[in-house]
XYZ file of C-alpha atoms in Angstrom:
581
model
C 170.675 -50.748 -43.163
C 167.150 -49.881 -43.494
C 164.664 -50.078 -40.369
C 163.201 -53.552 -41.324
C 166.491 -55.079 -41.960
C 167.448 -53.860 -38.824
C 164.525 -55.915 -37.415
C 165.027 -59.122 -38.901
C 168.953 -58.449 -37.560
C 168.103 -58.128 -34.076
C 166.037 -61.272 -34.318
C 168.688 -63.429 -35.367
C 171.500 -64.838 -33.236
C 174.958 -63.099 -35.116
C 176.844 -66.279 -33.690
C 174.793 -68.230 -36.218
C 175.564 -65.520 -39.043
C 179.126 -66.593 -39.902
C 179.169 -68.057 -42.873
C 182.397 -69.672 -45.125
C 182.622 -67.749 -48.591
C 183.629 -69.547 -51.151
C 185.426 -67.189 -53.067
C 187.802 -66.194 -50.571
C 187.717 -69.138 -47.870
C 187.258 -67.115 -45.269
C 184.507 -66.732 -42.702
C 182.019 -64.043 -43.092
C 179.525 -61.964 -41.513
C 176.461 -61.711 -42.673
C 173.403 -59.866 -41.091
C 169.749 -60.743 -43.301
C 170.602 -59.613 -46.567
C 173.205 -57.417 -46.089
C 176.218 -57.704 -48.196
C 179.309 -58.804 -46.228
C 180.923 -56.975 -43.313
C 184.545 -58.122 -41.944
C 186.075 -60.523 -43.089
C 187.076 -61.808 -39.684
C 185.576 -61.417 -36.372
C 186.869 -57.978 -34.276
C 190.166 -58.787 -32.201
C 189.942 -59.260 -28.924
C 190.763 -56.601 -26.162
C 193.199 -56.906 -23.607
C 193.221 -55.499 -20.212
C 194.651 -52.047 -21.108
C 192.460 -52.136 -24.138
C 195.004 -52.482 -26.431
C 194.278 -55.545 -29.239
C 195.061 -59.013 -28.393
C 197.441 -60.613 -30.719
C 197.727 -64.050 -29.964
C 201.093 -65.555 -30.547
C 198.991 -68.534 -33.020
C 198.284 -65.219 -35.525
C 201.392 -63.904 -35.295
C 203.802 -64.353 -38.720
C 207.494 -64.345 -39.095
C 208.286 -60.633 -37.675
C 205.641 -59.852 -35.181
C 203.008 -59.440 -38.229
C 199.670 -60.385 -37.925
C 197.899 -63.174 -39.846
C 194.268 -63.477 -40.117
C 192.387 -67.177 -40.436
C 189.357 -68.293 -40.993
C 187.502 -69.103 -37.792
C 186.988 -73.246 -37.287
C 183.841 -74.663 -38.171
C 183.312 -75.404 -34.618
C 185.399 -72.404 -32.758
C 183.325 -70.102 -30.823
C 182.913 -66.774 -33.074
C 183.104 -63.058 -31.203
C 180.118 -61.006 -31.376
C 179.990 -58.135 -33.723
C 180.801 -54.597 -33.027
C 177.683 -53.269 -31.180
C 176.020 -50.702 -33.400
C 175.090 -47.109 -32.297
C 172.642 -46.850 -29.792
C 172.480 -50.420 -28.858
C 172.780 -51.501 -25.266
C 176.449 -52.196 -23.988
C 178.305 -55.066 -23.942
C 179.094 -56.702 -20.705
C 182.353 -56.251 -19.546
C 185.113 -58.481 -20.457
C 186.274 -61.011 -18.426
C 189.544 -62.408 -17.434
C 191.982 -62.302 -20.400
C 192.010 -65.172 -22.849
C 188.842 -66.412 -21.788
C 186.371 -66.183 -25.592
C 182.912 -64.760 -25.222
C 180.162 -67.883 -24.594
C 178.290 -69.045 -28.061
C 174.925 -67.720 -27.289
C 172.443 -70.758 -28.537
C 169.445 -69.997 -30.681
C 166.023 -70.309 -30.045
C 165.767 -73.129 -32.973
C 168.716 -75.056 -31.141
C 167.586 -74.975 -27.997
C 163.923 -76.261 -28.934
C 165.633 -79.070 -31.020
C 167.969 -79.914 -28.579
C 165.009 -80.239 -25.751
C 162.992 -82.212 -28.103
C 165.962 -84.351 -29.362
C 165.935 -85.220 -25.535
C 162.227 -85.573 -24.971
C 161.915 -88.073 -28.664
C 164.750 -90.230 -26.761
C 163.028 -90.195 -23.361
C 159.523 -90.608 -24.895
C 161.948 -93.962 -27.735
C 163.176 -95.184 -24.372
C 159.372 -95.693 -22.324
C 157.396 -96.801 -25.385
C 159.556 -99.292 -26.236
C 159.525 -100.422 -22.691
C 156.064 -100.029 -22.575
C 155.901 -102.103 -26.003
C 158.288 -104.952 -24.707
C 156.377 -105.516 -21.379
C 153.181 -105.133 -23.426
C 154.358 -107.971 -25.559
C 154.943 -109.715 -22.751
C 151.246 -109.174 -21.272
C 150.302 -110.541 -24.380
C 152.360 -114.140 -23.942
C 151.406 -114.198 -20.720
C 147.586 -114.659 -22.402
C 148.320 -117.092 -24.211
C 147.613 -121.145 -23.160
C 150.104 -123.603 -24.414
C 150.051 -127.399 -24.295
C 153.026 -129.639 -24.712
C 152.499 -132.247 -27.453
C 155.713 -133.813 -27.176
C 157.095 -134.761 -30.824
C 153.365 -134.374 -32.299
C 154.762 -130.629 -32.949
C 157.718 -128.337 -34.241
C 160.236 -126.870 -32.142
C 159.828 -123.734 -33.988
C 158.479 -122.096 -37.024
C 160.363 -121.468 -40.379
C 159.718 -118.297 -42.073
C 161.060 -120.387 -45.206
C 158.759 -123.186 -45.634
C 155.398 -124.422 -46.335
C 153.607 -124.817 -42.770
C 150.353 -127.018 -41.919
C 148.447 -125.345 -38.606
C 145.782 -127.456 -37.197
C 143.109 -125.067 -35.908
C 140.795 -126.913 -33.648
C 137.481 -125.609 -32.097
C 136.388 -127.107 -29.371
C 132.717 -127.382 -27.961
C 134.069 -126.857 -24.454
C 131.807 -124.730 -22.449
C 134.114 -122.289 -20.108
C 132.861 -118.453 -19.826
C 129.569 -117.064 -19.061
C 126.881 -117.298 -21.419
C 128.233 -120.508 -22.911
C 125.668 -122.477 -20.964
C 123.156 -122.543 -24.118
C 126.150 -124.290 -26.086
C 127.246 -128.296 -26.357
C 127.529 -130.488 -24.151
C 127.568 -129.377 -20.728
C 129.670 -132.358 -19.425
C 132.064 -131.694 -22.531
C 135.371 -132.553 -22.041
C 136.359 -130.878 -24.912
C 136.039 -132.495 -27.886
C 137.532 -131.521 -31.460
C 133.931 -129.924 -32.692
C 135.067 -127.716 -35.542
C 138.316 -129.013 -37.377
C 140.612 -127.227 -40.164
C 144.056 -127.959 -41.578
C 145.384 -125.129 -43.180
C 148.317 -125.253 -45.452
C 150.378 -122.666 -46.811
C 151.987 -122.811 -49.599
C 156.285 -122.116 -49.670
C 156.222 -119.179 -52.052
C 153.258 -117.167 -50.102
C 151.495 -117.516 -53.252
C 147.925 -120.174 -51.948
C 147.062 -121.554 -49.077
C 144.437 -123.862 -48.629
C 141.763 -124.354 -45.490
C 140.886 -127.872 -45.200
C 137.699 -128.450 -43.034
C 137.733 -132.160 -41.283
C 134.199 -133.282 -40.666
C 133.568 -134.170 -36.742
C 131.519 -137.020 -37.565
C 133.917 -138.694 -40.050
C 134.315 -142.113 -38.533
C 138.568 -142.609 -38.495
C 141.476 -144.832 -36.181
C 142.615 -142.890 -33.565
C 146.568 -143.730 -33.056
C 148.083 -144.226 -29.578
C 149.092 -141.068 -28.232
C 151.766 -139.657 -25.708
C 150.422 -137.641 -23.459
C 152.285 -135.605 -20.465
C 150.278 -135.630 -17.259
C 149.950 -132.468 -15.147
C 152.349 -134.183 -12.498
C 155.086 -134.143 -15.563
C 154.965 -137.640 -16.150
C 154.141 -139.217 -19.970
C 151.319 -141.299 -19.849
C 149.913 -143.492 -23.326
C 146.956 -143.033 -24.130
C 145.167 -146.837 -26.512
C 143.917 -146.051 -29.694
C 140.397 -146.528 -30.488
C 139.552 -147.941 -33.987
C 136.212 -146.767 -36.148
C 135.012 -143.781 -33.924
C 134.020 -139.953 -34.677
C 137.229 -137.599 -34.886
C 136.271 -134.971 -32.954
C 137.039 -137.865 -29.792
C 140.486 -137.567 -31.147
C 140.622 -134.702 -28.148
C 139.509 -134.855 -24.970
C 138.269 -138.551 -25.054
C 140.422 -140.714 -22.313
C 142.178 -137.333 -21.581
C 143.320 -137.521 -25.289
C 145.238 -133.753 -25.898
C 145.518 -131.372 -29.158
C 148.753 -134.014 -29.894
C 146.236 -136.634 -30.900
C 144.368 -134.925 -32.733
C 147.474 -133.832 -34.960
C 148.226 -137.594 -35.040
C 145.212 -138.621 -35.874
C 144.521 -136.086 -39.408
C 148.627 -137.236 -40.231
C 147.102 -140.470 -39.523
C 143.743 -140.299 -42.041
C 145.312 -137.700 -44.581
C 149.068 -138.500 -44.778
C 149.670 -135.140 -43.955
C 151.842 -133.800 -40.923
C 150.422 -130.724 -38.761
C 153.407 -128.775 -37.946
C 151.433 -126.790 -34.703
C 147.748 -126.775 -33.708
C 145.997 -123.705 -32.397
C 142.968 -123.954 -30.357
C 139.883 -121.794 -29.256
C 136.555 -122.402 -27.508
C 133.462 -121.122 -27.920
C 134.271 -117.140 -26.239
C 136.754 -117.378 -28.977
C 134.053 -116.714 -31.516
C 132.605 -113.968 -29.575
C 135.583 -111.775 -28.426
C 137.131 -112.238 -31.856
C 134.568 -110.741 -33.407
C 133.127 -108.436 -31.139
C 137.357 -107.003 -31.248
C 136.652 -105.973 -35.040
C 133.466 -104.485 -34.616
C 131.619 -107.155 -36.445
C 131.626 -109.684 -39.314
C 129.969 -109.575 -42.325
C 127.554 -112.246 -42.806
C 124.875 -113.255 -46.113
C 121.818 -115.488 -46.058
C 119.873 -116.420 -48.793
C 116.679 -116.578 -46.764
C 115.870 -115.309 -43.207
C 116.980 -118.114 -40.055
C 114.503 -118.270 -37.019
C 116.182 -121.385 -34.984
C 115.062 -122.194 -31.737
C 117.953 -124.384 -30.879
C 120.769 -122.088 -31.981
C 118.741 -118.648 -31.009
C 119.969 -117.583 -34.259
C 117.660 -114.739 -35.539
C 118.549 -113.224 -39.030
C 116.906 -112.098 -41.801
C 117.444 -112.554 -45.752
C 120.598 -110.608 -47.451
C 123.557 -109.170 -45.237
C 124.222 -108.078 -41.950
C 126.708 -107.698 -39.480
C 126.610 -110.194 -36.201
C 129.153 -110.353 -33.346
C 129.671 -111.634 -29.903
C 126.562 -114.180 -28.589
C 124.982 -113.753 -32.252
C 128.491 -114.652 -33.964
C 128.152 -117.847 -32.103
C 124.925 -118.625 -32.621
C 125.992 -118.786 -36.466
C 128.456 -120.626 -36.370
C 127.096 -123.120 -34.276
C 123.963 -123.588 -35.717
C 122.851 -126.023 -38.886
C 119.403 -127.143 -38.446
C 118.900 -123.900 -40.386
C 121.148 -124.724 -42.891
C 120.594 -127.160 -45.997
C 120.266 -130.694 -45.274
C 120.659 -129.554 -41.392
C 123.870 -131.653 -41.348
C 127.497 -131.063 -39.619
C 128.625 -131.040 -43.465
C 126.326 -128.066 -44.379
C 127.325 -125.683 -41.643
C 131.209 -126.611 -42.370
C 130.002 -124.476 -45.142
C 128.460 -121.753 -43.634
C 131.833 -121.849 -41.100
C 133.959 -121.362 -44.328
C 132.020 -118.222 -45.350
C 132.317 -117.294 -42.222
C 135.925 -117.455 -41.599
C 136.566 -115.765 -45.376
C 134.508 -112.766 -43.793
C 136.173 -112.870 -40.717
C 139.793 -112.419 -42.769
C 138.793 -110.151 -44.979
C 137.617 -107.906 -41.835
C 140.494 -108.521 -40.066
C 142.847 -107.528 -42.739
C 140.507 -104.471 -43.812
C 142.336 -100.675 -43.462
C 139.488 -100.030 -41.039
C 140.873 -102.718 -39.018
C 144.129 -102.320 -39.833
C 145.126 -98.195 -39.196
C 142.671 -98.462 -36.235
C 144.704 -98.766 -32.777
C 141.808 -99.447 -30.284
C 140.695 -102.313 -32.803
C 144.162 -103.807 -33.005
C 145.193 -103.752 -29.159
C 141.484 -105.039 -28.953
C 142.254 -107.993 -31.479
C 145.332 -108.530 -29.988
C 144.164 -109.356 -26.541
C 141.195 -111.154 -27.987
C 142.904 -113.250 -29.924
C 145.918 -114.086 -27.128
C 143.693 -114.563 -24.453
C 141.263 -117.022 -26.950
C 144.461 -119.185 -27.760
C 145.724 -122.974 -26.787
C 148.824 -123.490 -29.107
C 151.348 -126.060 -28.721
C 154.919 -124.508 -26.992
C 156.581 -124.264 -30.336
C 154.615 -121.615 -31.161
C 154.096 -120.142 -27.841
C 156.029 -116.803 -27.985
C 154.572 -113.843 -29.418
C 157.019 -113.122 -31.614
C 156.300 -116.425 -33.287
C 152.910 -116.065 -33.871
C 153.517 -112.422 -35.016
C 155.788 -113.961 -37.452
C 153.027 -116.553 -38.866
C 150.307 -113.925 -39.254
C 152.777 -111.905 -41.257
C 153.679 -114.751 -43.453
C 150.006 -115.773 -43.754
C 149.305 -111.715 -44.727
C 151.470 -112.325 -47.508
C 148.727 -114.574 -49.365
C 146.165 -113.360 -51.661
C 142.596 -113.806 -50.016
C 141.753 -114.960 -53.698
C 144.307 -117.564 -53.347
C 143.334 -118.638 -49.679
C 140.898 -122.253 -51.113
C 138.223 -123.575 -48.335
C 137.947 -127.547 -48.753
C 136.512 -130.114 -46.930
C 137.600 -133.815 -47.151
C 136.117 -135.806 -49.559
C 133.562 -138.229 -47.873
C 130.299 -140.628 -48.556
C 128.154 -142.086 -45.756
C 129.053 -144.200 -43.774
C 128.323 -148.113 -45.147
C 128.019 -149.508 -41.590
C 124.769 -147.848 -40.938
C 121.065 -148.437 -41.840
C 120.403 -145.154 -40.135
C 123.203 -142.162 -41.769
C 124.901 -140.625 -38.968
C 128.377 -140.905 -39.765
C 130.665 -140.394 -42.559
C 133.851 -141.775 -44.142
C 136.599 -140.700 -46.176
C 135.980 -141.179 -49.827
C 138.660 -143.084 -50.759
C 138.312 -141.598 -54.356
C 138.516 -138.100 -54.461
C 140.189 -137.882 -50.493
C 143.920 -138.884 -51.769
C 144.164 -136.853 -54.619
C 143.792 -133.540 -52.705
C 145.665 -134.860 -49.762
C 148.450 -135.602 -52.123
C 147.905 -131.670 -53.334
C 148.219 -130.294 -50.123
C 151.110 -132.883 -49.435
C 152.989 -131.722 -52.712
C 152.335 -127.621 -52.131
C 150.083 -127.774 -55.117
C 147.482 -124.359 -55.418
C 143.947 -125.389 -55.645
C 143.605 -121.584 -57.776
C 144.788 -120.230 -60.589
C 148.484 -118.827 -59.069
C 151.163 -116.871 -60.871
C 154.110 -119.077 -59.226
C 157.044 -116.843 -58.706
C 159.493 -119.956 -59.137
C 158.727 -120.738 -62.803
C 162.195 -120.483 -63.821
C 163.559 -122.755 -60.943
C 160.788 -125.194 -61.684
C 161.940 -125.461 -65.691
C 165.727 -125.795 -64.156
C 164.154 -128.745 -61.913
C 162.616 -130.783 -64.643
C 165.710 -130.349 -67.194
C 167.612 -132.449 -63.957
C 165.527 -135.361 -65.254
C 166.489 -135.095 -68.606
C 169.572 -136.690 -70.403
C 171.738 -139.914 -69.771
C 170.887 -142.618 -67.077
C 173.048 -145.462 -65.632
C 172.828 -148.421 -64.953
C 171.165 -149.690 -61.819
C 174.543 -151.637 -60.783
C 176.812 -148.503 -61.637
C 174.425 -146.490 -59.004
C 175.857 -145.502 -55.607
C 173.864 -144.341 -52.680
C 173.728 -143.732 -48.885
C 170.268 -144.195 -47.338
C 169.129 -141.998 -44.595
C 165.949 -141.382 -42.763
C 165.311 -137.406 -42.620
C 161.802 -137.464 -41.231
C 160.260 -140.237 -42.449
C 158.644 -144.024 -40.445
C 161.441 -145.521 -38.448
C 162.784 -148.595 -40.548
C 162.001 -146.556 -44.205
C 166.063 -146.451 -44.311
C 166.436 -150.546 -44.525
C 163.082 -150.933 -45.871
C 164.493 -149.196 -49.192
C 167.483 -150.070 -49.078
C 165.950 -154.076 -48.984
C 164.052 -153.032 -52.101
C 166.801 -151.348 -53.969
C 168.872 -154.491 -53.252
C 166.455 -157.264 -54.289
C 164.153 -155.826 -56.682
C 166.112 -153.012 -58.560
C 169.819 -154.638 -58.404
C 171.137 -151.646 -56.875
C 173.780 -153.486 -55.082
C 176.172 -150.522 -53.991
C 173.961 -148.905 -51.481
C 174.012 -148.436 -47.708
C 171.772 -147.445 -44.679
C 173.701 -144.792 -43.043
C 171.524 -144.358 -40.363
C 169.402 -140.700 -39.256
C 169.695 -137.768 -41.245
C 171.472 -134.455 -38.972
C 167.701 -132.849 -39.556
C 164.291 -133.542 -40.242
C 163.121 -132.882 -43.825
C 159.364 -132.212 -45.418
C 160.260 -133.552 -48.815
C 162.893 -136.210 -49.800
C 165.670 -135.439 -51.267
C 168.873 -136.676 -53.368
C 172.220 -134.819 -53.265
C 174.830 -135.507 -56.479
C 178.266 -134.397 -57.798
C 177.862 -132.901 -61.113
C 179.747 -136.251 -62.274
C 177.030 -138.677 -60.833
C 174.021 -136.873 -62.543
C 173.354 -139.788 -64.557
C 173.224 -142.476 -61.580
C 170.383 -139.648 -60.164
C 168.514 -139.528 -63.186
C 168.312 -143.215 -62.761
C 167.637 -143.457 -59.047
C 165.271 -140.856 -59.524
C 163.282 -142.659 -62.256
C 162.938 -146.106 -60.601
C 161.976 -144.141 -57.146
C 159.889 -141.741 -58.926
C 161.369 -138.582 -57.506
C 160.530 -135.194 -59.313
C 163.294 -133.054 -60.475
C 162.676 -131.230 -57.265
C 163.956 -133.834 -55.535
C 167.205 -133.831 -56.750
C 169.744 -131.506 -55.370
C 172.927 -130.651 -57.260
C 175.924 -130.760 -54.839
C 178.684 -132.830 -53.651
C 179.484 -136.736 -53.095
C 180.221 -138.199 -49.606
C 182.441 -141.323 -49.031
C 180.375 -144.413 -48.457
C 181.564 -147.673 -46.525
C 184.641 -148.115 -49.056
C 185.418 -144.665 -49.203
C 184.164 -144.413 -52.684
C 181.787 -141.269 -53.909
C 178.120 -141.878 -53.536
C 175.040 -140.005 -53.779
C 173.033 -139.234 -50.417
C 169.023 -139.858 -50.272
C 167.323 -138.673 -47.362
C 164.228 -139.807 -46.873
C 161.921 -137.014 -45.805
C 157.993 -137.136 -43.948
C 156.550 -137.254 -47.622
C 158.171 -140.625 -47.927
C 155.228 -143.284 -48.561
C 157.056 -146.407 -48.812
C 159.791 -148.065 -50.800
C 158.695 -148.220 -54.366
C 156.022 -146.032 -53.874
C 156.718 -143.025 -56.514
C 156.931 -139.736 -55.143
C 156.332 -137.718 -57.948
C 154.321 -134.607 -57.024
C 150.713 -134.089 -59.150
C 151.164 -130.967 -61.720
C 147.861 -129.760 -60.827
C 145.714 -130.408 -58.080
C 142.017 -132.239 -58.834
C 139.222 -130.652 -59.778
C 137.137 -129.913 -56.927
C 133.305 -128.188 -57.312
C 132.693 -127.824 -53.652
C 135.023 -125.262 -52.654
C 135.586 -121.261 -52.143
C 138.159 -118.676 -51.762
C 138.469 -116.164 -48.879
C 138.085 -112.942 -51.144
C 134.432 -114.019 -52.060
C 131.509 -112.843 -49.973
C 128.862 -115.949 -49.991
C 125.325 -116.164 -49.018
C 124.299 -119.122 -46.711
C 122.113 -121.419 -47.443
């Protein structure tokens, strides 16, 4: 062996040089590149220095037989070569020389320990952080107004409410200073089943609706009512008589027809720690904004505002247009789309002093309703909402027209027009953009339900329930299936086991053609109808089961969903930057 394999020899650990030839299945010793030496390591010595043979290698006859060394056995060391240092003496007899570890296995096993250790405290650390985190977070309880949880599996409606509440520092230039906290800025946002839309649907503060009784629980835990109040502003939906978030979902379920499933709230520092957190938001004006009320100070073309200036934008709209509520709803729309698209960015997004720095501003800005309330949760709706193209995220705002009761225009109403149609699109998961749906193939599989033989209205046998819809819609259409559509074998059987967003009607493969008819004089879409089994009605015959879910509008009232939502001009999508006007 030459002088630099000799080297590279003494470096290595000869332990770690056995290796299992597969020629001869026998362990081997290599040293570098040398070719192989024994075959088997040196027998041991016993105390008069004779070899050991232990009585496991002995054959029939006293004769020695050699084997292979176990993967795991300890291995001798080699003979020591010429001029090398002794070997320590041997010590008691049977007891095999100690597996010297190498210097690779000994840093891996130290770091394999130090990874676990340094596993063990940052997931500690990242649990109690979490925790930190719900601990910022506000939460009101709406009673029934709300979910119990959130569904990673369905469309959702969040009611974001912004409220002109001045609390912080520097908020004193803002509202009303004896605010109670009223619903000043006002979006329903919608997101659509398959991830594939959503739509942001901006509810005008000045839009003159009936405000619904309202449940509310009183800080000593008791429930108190709170009167409705007919023909006033919506934003007094909240804070008005001590009038909580709850009302405020009641009253857009109560004006649209659609059902907020949780509300999340901010105030004004909201604005400013939100986007002071991602370093700024992206903002375009058409011409340069001087206003004295709003201190807003920006000139034509882009620019960047956060914190105090963040707020003055948004709050601001004598600079804006006709220097209406309606005209800074759009500049708060362009705003928002900005404010995604930054938050989603990858400067945002691989940057960990930006996201800890979101993540506290946007737990500590938060009021949300105690369905929602765990971090975990809302972790789970900001992933869900990720999954949505920005150029599939639609900004609306509900239809209206002045309001006819004034000489003097101060107010506005819904117009009762154009309003419905998109309520019904939002209603029916319809995509106010151009989508590729992923479901194409179910949807062709829905309508062919529709298609083929129908029964006869008296042949047609159904249990009513209510899954979510207005106590009494059970007997109410069962009433009208009895005396105007001579359905005469059907039933009220009561509540449904759970609460459902769309109706629906279950069938045996046999009674397809007493659910193409029910379907067609209730006008329910072929996603409505839900291939399945029968269930025994009062006479323990078969029958079909209807459930009656929160889209339920009243008996006879079809519930046919719209292909296509309406055409609307006024609107914009989240991936487009817009200048202000």
């Amino acid at each position: 062996m030459d002088a630099q394999s000799r080297g590279r020899a003494e470096n290595i650990d000869p332990a770690d040089q056995w290796v299992l030839n597969p020629n001869t299945g026998e362990y081997e010793l290599r040293l570098g590149n040398s070719a192989p030496q024994s075959p088997v390591p040196g027998p041991r010595t016993s105390r008069r220095g004779r070899p050991a043979e232990p009585e496991a290698e002995r054959g029939r006859g006293g004769a020695a037989v050699r084997e292979a060394p176990e993967r795991d056995a300890e291995v001798p060391q080699p003979r020591r070569r010429r001029g090398a240092e002794p070997e320590p003496p041997p010590g008691r007899r049977n007891r095999r020389p100690v597996k010297k570890k190498s210097k690779t296995k000994k840093i891996l096993a130290w770091t394999g320990g130090g990874l676990a250790l340094v596993l063990v405290v940052t997931g500690t650390a990242g649990y109690l952080y979490l925790k930190h985190l719900e601990g910022n977070v506000s939460a009101t309880d709406v009673g029934d107004a709300a979910k119990q949880g959130f569904s990673k599996d369905d469309a959702f409606n969040i009611l974001i409410i912004g409220t002109d509440r001045r609390t912080g520092k520097g908020n004193e230039g803002y509202g009303d200073k004896n605010s109670v906290g009223h619903a000043d800025t006002n979006i329903l946002l919608h997101v659509a089943k398959d991830r594939t839309n959503a739509t942001a649907l901006s509810i005008p503060r000045d839009m003159i609706v009936d405000v619904p009784d309202c449940e509310t629980l009183q800080p000593d835990g008791s429930k108190k009512v709170i009167p409705g109040s007919s023909q006033v502003r919506f934003n007094t939906s909240l804070g008005q008589e001590g009038r909580d978030a709850g009302c405020t979902m009641r009253t857009v379920k109560a004006v649209t027809g659609i059902t907020p499933d949780h509300f999340m709230m901010v105030d004004f520092n909201a604005v400013k720690t939100l986007t002071t957190a991602v370093g700024g938001v992206n903002v375009c004006l058409k011409h340069a904004v001087d206003d004295k009320d709003s201190h807003l100070q920006l000139p034509a073309g882009e620019s960047k505002v956060q914190g105090e200036q963040a707020l003055a934008f948004v709050r601001t709209r004598h600079a804006w247009g006709n220097q209406g509520d309606l005209d800074r709803i759009k500049v708060q729309q362009q705003f928002m789309g900005s404010l995604m698209r930054d938050m989603s960015s990858s400067d945002t997004l691989t940057n960990p002093r930006k996201l800890l720095d979101l993540a506290e501003a946007a737990t500590n800005a938060l009021t949300v309703d105690k369905g929602i309330k765990s971090v975990g949760t809302l972790k789970d709706i900001a992933l869900e909402m990720k999954k949505v193209p920005p150029k599939n995220i639609t900004f609306l705002t509900v239809p209206v027209i002045d309001n006819p009761a004034e000489k003097v225009h101060a107010t506005v109403v819904v117009n009762q027009t154009a309003g419905p149609q998109i309520f019904d699109a939002i209603n029916n998961d319809v995509s106010f953009t151009d989508v590729k749906k992923k479901e194409k193939a179910a949807k062709d599989a829905q309508a062919a339900r529709l298609k083929g033989t129908r029964s006869a209205p008296s042949d047609v046998r159904v249990r009513i329930m209510n899954g979510g819809a207005v106590a009494g819609s059970a007997q109410e259409t069962l009433n009208w299936m009895q005396t105007e559509k001579s359905i005469l074998k059907s039933e009220n059987a009561g509540n449904a086991p759970a609460e459902l967003s769309r109706t629906t009607l279950e069938y045996a493969p046999d009674q397809a053609p007493q659910a193409r008819e029910l379907a067609a004089l209730m006008g329910l879409s072929g996603s409505a109808l839900k291939p399945g089994k029968s269930v025994e009605n009062a006479q323990g015959l078969p029958a079909m089961s209807l459930t009656l879910g929160k889209d339920f509008k009243g008996a006879g009232v079809s519930l046919t969903a719209p292909a296509k939502a309406p055409e609307v001009t006024d609107k914009s999508t989240a991936d487009k930057a817009e200048c202000a006007s």
